[in-house]
Amino acid sequence: MASHIVGYPRMGPKRELKFALESFWDKKSSAEDLQKVASDLRSSIWKQMSDAGIKYIPSNTFSYYDQVLDATAMLGAVPPRYGWDGGEIGFDTYFSMARGNASVPAMEMTKWFDTNYHFIVPELGPDVNFCYASHKAVDEYKEAKALGVDTVPVLIGPVTYLLLSKPAKGVEKTFNLLSLLPKILPIYKEVISELKAAGASWIQFDEPTLILDLDSHKLEAFTAAYADLESTLSGLNVVIETYFADITPEAYKTLTGLKGVTGFGFDLVRGTQTLDLIKSDFPKGKYLFAGVVDGRNIWANDLASSLSTLAGLESIVGKDKLVVSTSCSLLHTAVDLVNETKLDDEIKSWLAFAAQKVVEVNALAKALAGQKDEAFFSANAAAQASRKSSPRVTNEAVQKAAAELKGSDHRRATNVSARLDAQQKKLNLPVLPTTTIGSFPQTLELRRVRREFKANKISEDDYVKAIKEEIKKVVDLQEELDIDVLVHGEPERNDMVEYFGEQLSGFAFTANGWVQSYGSRCVKPPIIYGDVCRPKPMTVFWSSTAQSMTSRPMKGMLTGPVTILNWSFVRNDQPRFETCYQIALAIKDEVEDLEKAGINVIQIDEAALREGLPLRKSEHAFYLKWAVHSFRITNCGVQDTTQIHTHMCYSNFNDIIHSIIDMDADVITIENSRSDEKLLSVFREGVKYGAGIGPGVYDIHSPRIPSTEEIADRINKMLAVLETNILWVNPDCGLKTRKYAEVKPALQNMVAAAKLLRTQLASAK
């Protein structure tokens, strides 16, 4: 019985790639140094899987930034603004596309389906001259082979690549991206031919868009693409991977009818209904890559249950055609449980990170082949039973409070227009008020202070003193820049979710459970293992301290319940909405304590609300109902004069704009500039928005500093579709990943642009 891994984390168990990337970007190390770190990581990953007994080991899932950007490089689809003049694409062009540079902005970045991973969106049009410009897939296959490991090269499938792209600037928005299939397939054929020549026997195409609601035209593109590739693929075994949800009956029929394809991979964790399709009609003689080990969460697999599922599938497809696999790439989970020192033994026994999931996959494959490791299965069964019966999982008071939420929609008593009037009388803000999203640069010194405090190397008094000094620096800078509504900069927080999870019951934390979000950016999601409540105030001290340093409004900064949920590893023993309601009640307590402490502006970030939207339209309404309700629960009890902000970023929000309005926040700040002002189109189409809104005026994920004129131009575009009295001026997102040398001039230009527009508006009256 064979085993397979869809993909594997790239950052390394101790984030080795992150630090190598940042050193290279800061010009502290060479390209050769970066390549050496990457090569060492790839080698260790391949060896680990080989030693664990995995038969189908992936290659080309390693990336310096993003696998979709790698496909863009492979196809030579570099936007003209980067000045690429042909040849093999190097780091300068590659990272300019990802991050921008001093003269041009980065390409758009958005969420990879419903995960917290981000990809770089290809910009395409009829005039793109595709060419084979990155040999990475072939090079990595050869690299593994030289180490004695025969891998399965992985490529983003051609149809998924086009469906995830967008029309380039100047190209009609109605341009049919699938019309480019005949232009990109010749490059795919070149890559396939080189892989065959190098000795590859299998190739994996990732086509996750097959799980979306696709019309017949889009499904026909898959049929056409693989029919065109069939002769080139001859002599190779081909597996097409789908993941993250059930596949529709129409897409299943299309997929299993593709020419030249040997096997099909399905997510059987999130796509349980796909099992019925497999049982009713699976093509004879084809391989089934059964994704029974969860690639998106950190809970140990229920091996007995998975083995039962696999035994049923074996009777359908045959013993020699069933391959045990992960549900998706392990990119979305932490690397290795062995590195964890903070978790107690009980909780640790409930978990499996990427390295452990590799072992689970192989254990299931061996068990199906009659080589069951009885001790391993017995320990797994004991851990499953322990988790179900542990008293630390259940809090009856929390469950009762959450149950009592039913029957109310938890709306504030007064409409938003009246609230904004009351807030303006209290806050006395100018037209086009300026603010930032929350965080300020996290300096090396600041990180050192937090690290030493956690390690008990400095006292609590010294820690509080250092954090207060940092807050004072941030407050003084904002006053110097003449920003209207201030933030304290969040110097006490390494991560917006981890910080709150550490202070809520029902959460556990890892020492090295890092997961890549984008580029070198890694997050360490908390683990929600039990019922959630707030034992004591979490942010009141720091917000009150910051407010005491200024007469200007100081925002209290909180992370919303939906974002905490979506950016955590969530318990899988109860519905997600029940956990979300519990978190909402905890945040509600914090909001009301902030208000009592004199904080008049409170931001409750819901950056991940759109991210959690199910991939199938039939499931949208239910999710949005409980997600939006959860947000309203957090602030339903505050006074009209308390201004509630929320923030969202790096997703496509246009399709949920009515749900955003239904959140009933007083002000929403939302990413806009990196997505090339896509958000504004929804207002051009007639959607009326009556609350305050701040579409971002510049991209904070690029080191580039926008000019005053550029920002003023963006504000003018906003004023063309939004009322002057509701528009705010702010960056796209928080500033923690930037340096002060970038932040200060960018904010100076932002404030100058707002003042320029205020003057122009006043003179036009």
Short mmCIF file of N, CA and C in Angstrom, two decimals, residues 356 376 387-388 464 533 617 700:
data_model
loop_
_atom_site.label_atom_id
_atom_site.label_comp_id
_atom_site.label_asym_id
_atom_site.label_seq_id
_atom_site.Cartn_x
_atom_site.Cartn_y
_atom_site.Cartn_z
N GLN A 356 4.68 14.55 12.22
CA GLN A 356 3.89 13.45 12.77
C GLN A 356 2.83 12.98 11.77
N PHE A 376 1.41 1.64 18.08
CA PHE A 376 1.14 3.00 17.59
C PHE A 376 -0.36 3.27 17.55
N ARG A 387 -8.75 12.92 25.09
CA ARG A 387 -9.26 14.22 24.67
C ARG A 387 -10.77 14.33 24.87
N LYS A 388 -11.48 13.26 24.59
CA LYS A 388 -12.94 13.29 24.72
C LYS A 388 -13.39 13.40 26.18
N VAL A 464 7.57 46.46 31.91
CA VAL A 464 6.51 47.48 31.81
C VAL A 464 7.13 48.84 31.47
N CYS A 533 -13.11 31.49 27.71
CA CYS A 533 -13.61 32.63 28.48
C CYS A 533 -12.44 33.54 28.84
N LYS A 617 -20.87 28.32 -2.55
CA LYS A 617 -21.85 29.39 -2.34
C LYS A 617 -23.03 28.95 -1.49
N ILE A 700 1.29 48.60 2.77
CA ILE A 700 2.32 48.52 3.81
C ILE A 700 3.20 47.29 3.66
#
